[in-house]
Short mmCIF file of C-alpha atoms in Angstrom, two decimals:
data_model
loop_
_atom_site.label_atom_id
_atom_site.label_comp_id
_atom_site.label_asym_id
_atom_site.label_seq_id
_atom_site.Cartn_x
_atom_site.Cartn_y
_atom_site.Cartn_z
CA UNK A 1 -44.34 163.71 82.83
CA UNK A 2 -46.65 164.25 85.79
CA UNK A 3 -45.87 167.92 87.39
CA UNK A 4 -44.72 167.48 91.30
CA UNK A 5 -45.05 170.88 92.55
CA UNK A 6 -44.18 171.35 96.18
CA UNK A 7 -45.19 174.81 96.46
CA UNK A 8 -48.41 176.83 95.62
CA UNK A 9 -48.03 179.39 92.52
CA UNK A 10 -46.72 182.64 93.26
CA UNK A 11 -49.28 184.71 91.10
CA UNK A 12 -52.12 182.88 93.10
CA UNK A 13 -50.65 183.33 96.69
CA UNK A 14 -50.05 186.52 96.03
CA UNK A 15 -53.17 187.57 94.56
CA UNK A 16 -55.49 185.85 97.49
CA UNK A 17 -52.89 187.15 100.21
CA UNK A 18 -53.50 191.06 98.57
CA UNK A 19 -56.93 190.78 98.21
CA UNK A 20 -57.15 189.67 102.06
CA UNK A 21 -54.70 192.26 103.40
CA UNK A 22 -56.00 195.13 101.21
CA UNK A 23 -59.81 194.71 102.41
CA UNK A 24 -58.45 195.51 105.79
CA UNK A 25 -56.30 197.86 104.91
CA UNK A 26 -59.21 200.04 103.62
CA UNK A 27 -60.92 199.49 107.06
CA UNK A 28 -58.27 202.18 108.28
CA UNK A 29 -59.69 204.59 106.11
CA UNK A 30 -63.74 203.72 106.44
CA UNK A 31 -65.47 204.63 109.35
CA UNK A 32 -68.68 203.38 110.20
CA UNK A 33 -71.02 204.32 113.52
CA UNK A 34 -71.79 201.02 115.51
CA UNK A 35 -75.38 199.51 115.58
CA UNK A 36 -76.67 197.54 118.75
CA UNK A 37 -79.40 195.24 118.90
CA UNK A 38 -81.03 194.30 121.59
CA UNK A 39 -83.58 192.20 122.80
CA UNK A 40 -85.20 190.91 125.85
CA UNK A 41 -85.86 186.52 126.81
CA UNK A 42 -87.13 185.51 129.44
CA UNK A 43 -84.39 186.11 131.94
CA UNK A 44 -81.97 186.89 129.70
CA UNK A 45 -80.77 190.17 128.01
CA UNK A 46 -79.25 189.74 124.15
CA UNK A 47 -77.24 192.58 123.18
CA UNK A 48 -75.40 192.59 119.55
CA UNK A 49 -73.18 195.25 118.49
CA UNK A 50 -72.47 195.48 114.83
CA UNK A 51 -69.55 197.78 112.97
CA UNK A 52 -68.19 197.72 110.31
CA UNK A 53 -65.39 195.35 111.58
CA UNK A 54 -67.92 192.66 112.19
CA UNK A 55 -69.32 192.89 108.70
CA UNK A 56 -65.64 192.98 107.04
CA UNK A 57 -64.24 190.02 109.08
CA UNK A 58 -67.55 187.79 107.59
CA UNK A 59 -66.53 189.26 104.07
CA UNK A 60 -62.06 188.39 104.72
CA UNK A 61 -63.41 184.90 106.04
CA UNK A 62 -65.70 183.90 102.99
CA UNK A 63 -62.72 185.22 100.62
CA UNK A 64 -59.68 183.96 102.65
CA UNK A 65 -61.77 180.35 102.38
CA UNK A 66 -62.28 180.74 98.06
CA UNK A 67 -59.01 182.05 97.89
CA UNK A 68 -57.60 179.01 99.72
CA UNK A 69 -59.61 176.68 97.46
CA UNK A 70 -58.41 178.20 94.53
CA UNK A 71 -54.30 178.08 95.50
CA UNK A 72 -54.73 174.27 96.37
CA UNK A 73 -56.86 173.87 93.06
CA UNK A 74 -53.57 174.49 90.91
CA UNK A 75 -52.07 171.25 93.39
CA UNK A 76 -51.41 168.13 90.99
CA UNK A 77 -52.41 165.80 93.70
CA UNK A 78 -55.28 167.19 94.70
CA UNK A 79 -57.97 164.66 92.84
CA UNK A 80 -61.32 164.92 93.13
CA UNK A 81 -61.96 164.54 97.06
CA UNK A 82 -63.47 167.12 99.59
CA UNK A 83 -61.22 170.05 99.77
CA UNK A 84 -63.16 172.00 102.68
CA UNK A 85 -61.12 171.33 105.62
CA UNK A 86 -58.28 173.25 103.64
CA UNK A 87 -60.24 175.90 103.98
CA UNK A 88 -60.64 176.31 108.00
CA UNK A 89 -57.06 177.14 109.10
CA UNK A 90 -56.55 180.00 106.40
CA UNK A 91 -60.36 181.52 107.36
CA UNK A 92 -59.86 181.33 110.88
CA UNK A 93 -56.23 182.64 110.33
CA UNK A 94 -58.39 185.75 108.27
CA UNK A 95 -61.09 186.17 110.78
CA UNK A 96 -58.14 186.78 114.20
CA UNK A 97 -56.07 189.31 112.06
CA UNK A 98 -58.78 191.76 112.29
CA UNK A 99 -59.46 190.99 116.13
CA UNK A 100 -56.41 192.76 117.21
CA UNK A 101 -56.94 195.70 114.14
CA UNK A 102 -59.80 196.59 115.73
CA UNK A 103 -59.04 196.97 119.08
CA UNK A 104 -56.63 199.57 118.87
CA UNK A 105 -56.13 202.82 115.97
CA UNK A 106 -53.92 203.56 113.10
CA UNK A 107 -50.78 203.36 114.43
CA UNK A 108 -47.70 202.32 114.03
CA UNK A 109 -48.42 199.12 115.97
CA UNK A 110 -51.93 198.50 113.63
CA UNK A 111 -49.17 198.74 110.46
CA UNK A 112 -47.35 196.09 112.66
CA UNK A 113 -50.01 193.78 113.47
CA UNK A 114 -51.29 194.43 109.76
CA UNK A 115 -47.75 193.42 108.06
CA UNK A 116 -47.19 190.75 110.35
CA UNK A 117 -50.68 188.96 109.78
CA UNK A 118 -50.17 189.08 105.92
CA UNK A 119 -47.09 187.30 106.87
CA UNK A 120 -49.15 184.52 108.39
CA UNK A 121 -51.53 184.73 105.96
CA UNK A 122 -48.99 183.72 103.56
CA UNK A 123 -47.69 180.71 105.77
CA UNK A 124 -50.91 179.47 106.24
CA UNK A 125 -52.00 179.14 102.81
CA UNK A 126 -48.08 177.95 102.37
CA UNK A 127 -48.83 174.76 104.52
CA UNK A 128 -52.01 174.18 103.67
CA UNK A 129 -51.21 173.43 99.93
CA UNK A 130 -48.39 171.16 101.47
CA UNK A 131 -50.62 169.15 103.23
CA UNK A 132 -52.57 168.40 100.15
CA UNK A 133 -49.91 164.96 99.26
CA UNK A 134 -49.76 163.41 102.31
CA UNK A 135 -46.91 161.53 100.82
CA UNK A 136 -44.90 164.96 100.38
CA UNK A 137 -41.68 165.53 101.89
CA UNK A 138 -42.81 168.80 103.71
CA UNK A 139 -46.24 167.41 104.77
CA UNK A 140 -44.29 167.14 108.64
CA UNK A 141 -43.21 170.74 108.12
CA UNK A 142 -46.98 171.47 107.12
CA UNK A 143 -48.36 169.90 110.03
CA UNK A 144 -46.00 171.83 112.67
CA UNK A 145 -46.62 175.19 110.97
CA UNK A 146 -50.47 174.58 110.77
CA UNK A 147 -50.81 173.18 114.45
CA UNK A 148 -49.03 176.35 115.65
CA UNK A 149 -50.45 178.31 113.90
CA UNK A 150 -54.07 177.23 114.66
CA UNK A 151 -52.78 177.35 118.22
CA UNK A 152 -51.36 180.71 118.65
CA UNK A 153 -54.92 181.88 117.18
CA UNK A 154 -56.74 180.66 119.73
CA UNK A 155 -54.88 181.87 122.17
CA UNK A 156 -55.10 185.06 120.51
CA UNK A 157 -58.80 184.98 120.39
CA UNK A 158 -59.18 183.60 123.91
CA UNK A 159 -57.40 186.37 125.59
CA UNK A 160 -59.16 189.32 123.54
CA UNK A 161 -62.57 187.65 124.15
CA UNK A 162 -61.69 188.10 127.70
CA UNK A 163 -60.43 191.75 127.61
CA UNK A 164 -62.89 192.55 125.69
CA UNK A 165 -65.08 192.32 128.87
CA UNK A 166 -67.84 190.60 126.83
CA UNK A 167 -70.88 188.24 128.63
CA UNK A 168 -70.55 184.70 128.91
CA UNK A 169 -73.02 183.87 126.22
CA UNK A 170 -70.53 185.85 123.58
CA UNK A 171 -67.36 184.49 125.73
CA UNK A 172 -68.57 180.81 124.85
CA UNK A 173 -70.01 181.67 121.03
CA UNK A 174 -66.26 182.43 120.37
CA UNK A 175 -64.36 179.67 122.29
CA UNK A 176 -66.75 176.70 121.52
CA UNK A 177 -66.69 176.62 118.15
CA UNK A 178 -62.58 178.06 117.91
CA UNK A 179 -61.95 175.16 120.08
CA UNK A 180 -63.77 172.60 117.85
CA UNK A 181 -62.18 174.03 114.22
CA UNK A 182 -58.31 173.98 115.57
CA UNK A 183 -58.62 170.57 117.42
CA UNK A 184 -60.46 168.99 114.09
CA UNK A 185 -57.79 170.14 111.73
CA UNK A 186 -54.74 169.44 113.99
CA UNK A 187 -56.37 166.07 114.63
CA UNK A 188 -56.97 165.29 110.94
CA UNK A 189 -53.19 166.55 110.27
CA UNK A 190 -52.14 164.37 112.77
CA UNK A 191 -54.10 161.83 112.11
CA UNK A 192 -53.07 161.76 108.44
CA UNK A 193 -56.79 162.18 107.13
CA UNK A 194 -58.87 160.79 109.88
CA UNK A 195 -61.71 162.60 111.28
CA UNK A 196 -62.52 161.48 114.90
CA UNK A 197 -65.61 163.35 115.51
CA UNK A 198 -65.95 161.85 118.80
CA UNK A 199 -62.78 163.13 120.29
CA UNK A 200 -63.94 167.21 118.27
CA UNK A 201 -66.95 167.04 120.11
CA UNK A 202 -65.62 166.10 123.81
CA UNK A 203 -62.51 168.45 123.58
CA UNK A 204 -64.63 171.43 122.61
CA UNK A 205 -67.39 170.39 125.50
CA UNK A 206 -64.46 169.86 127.92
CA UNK A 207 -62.42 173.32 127.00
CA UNK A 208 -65.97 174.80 127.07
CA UNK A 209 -66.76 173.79 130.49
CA UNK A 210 -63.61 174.93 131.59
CA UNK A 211 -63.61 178.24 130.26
CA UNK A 212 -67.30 178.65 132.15
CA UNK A 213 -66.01 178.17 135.37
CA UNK A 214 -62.76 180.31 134.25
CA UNK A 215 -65.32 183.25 133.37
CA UNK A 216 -66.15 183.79 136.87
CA UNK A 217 -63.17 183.26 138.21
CA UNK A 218 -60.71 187.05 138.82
CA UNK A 219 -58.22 185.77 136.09
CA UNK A 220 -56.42 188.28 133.81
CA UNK A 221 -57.19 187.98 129.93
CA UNK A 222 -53.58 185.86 129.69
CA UNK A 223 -53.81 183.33 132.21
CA UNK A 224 -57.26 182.63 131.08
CA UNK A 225 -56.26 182.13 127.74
CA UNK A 226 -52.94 180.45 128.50
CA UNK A 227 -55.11 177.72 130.71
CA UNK A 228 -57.83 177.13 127.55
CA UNK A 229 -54.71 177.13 125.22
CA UNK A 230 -53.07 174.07 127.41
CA UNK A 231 -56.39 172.31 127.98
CA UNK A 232 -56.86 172.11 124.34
CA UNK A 233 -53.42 171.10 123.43
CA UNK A 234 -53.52 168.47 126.11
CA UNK A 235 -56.49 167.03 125.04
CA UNK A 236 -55.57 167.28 121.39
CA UNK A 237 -52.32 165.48 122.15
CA UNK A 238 -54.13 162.49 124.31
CA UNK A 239 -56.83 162.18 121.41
CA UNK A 240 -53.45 161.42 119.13
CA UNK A 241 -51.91 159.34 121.12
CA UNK A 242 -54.80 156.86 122.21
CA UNK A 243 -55.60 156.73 118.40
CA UNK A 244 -52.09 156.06 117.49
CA UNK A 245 -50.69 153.90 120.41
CA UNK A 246 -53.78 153.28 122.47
CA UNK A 247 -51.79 149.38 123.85
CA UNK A 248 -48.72 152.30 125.36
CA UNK A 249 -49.69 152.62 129.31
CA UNK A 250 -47.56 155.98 129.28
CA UNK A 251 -49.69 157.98 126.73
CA UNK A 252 -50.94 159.92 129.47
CA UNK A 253 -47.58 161.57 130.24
CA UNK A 254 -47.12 163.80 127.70
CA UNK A 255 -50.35 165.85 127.80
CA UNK A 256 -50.35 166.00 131.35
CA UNK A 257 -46.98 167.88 130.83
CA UNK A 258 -48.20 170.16 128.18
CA UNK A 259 -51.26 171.43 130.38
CA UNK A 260 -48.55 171.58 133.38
CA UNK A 261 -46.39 173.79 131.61
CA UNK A 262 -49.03 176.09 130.26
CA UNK A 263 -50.85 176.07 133.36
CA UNK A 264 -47.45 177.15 135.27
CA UNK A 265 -47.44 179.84 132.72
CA UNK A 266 -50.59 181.16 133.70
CA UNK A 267 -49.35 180.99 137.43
CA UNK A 268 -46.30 183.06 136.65
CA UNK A 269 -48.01 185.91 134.66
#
C-alpha cells in the first residue's frame, strides 16, 4: 500500500530545525570585530560592512534551504519535479531570524526572539512539506500559514532596513528582491503551481518604486514598512484574482481594501 503521510518526519524536522537554531545560538557566544569596505564610483560612495552576522546568516540560509530539501525528500508525492521553490520560504524564514538577533544583545528578549523563531522555523518547514500534494487536505492550511508567514517577514525586514538607517542603494538590495521571493511563492501557492513571472517582476518594480519615494519621505521604520507590506499584498491579491476571475468587474475591490487598511495603519502609528 502506497504510504500517505501528511506530515514531515519528526527525526528530520527536528534535526534541520536544531542545526538552524544552534548555529545562531553559538553567535551569542562568538564575537567577531566588523570589517568595512569601501570604495569610491563615480559619484557614488559603496560602503560594505561585514561581521560575523552577515557571514552566519549566508551559512543558516544555504542550510535552512538543504535542510528543507531533505524533509520534503522523505514526502511520497513528491516525484521527480523541481523542488526549489520549497526551498525559498524556509531560507528567507532563516535569513530574518538573525535580523532582529543582531540588533540587540543577549538578553532575555534575544532568548525570546531566538525561541520564538525556531518556532517558525518549525511551521515553515511544517507547511512547506504540506504543500508538496496539492491534492492534500491541509494544502489550504499550508497556503495560509506560508502566505503569512512570508508576509510578516517582510514586514519584519522592511522596518529594520529602515531603522537600521542604511542608504538607499542597501534599502532597495533588501526590499527588491524580498518583495519578488514572497510574491512568487504566495502566487505559485495560490495559483496552485503556476508561475506568472510577469505579475513577480511588476509587483517587485512597483513596491520598489514605492519604497524610493518612501525613503525620502520623514516616515518612522513602521509606517514605512506597514505601507510596502500593503502594497505588496494588494498587488499580490489583484495578480490572483485577474488570473483566477479576470471576466469579475469587482476584482479590484478587495486589494484596494487591503492597501486601505494597512495604509490606515500606517496613519495611526
Amino acid at each position: 500500500m502506497q504510504e500517505n503521510r501528511e506530515l514531515p518526519e519528526q527525526g528530520r524536522l527536528s534535526i534541520v530545525a536544531a542545526m538552524v537554531m544552534l548555529a545562531y545560538a553559538s553567535a551569542a557566544f562568538v564575537h567577531i570585530p566588523e570589517n568595512a569596505w569601501s570604495f569610491q564610483l563615480p559619484g557614488f560612495y559603496f560602503v560594505a560592512k561585514v561581521n560575523f552576522y552577515t557571514i552566519l546568516s549566508v551559512v543558516v540560509t544555504g542550510m535552512a534551504a538543504a535542510g528543507t530539501d531533505w524533509v520534503i525528500a522523505s514526502h511520497p508525492q513528491l516525484g521527480k519535479g523541481p523542488r526549489w521553490h520549497h526551498w525559498i520560504i524556509p531560507a528567507l524564514t532563516a535569513l530574518v531570524i538573525g535580523v532582529p538577533l543582531n540588533q540587540i544583545a543577549v538578553s532575555a528578549a534575544w532568548w525570546v526572539i531566538f525561541c520564538m523563531g525556531g518556532v517558525l522555523f518549525a511551521i515553515v518547514l511544517i507547511s512547506e512539506y504540506i504543500s508538496v500534494d496539492l491534492k492534500s487536505a491541509l494544502y489550504p492550511l499550508s497556503i495560509i500559514s506560508l502566505s503569512v508567514v512570508s508576509l510578516a517577514l517582510f514586514l519584519i525586514l522592511s522596518i529594520t532596513v529602515r531603522g537600521a538607517g542604511l542608504r538607499l542603494y542597501a534599502v532597495l538590495s533588501a526590499i527588491v528582491p524580498s518583495v519578488a521571493v514572497v510574491a512568487a511563492r504566495i502566487l505559485n501557492l495560490r495559483l496552485m503551481g503556476k508561475w506568472p513571472f510577469h505579475w513577480i517582476a511588476g509587483i517587485s518594480i512597483i513596491v520598489g518604486q514605492l519604497s524610493f519615494c518612501l525613503f525620502y519621505l520623514p516616515i518612522e521604520p513602521i509606517p514605512f514598512g506597514l505601507i510596502l507590506l500593503g502594497a505588496t499584498y494588494a498587488l499580490t491579491s489583484l495578480a490572483v484574482n485577474l488570473e483566477e476571475i479576470s471576466l469579475n468587474p469587482k476584482f479590484w475591490i478587495e486589494p484596494s481594501l487591503n492597501f486601505a487598511v494597512f495604509l490606515l495603519l500606517a496613519i495611526l502609528l
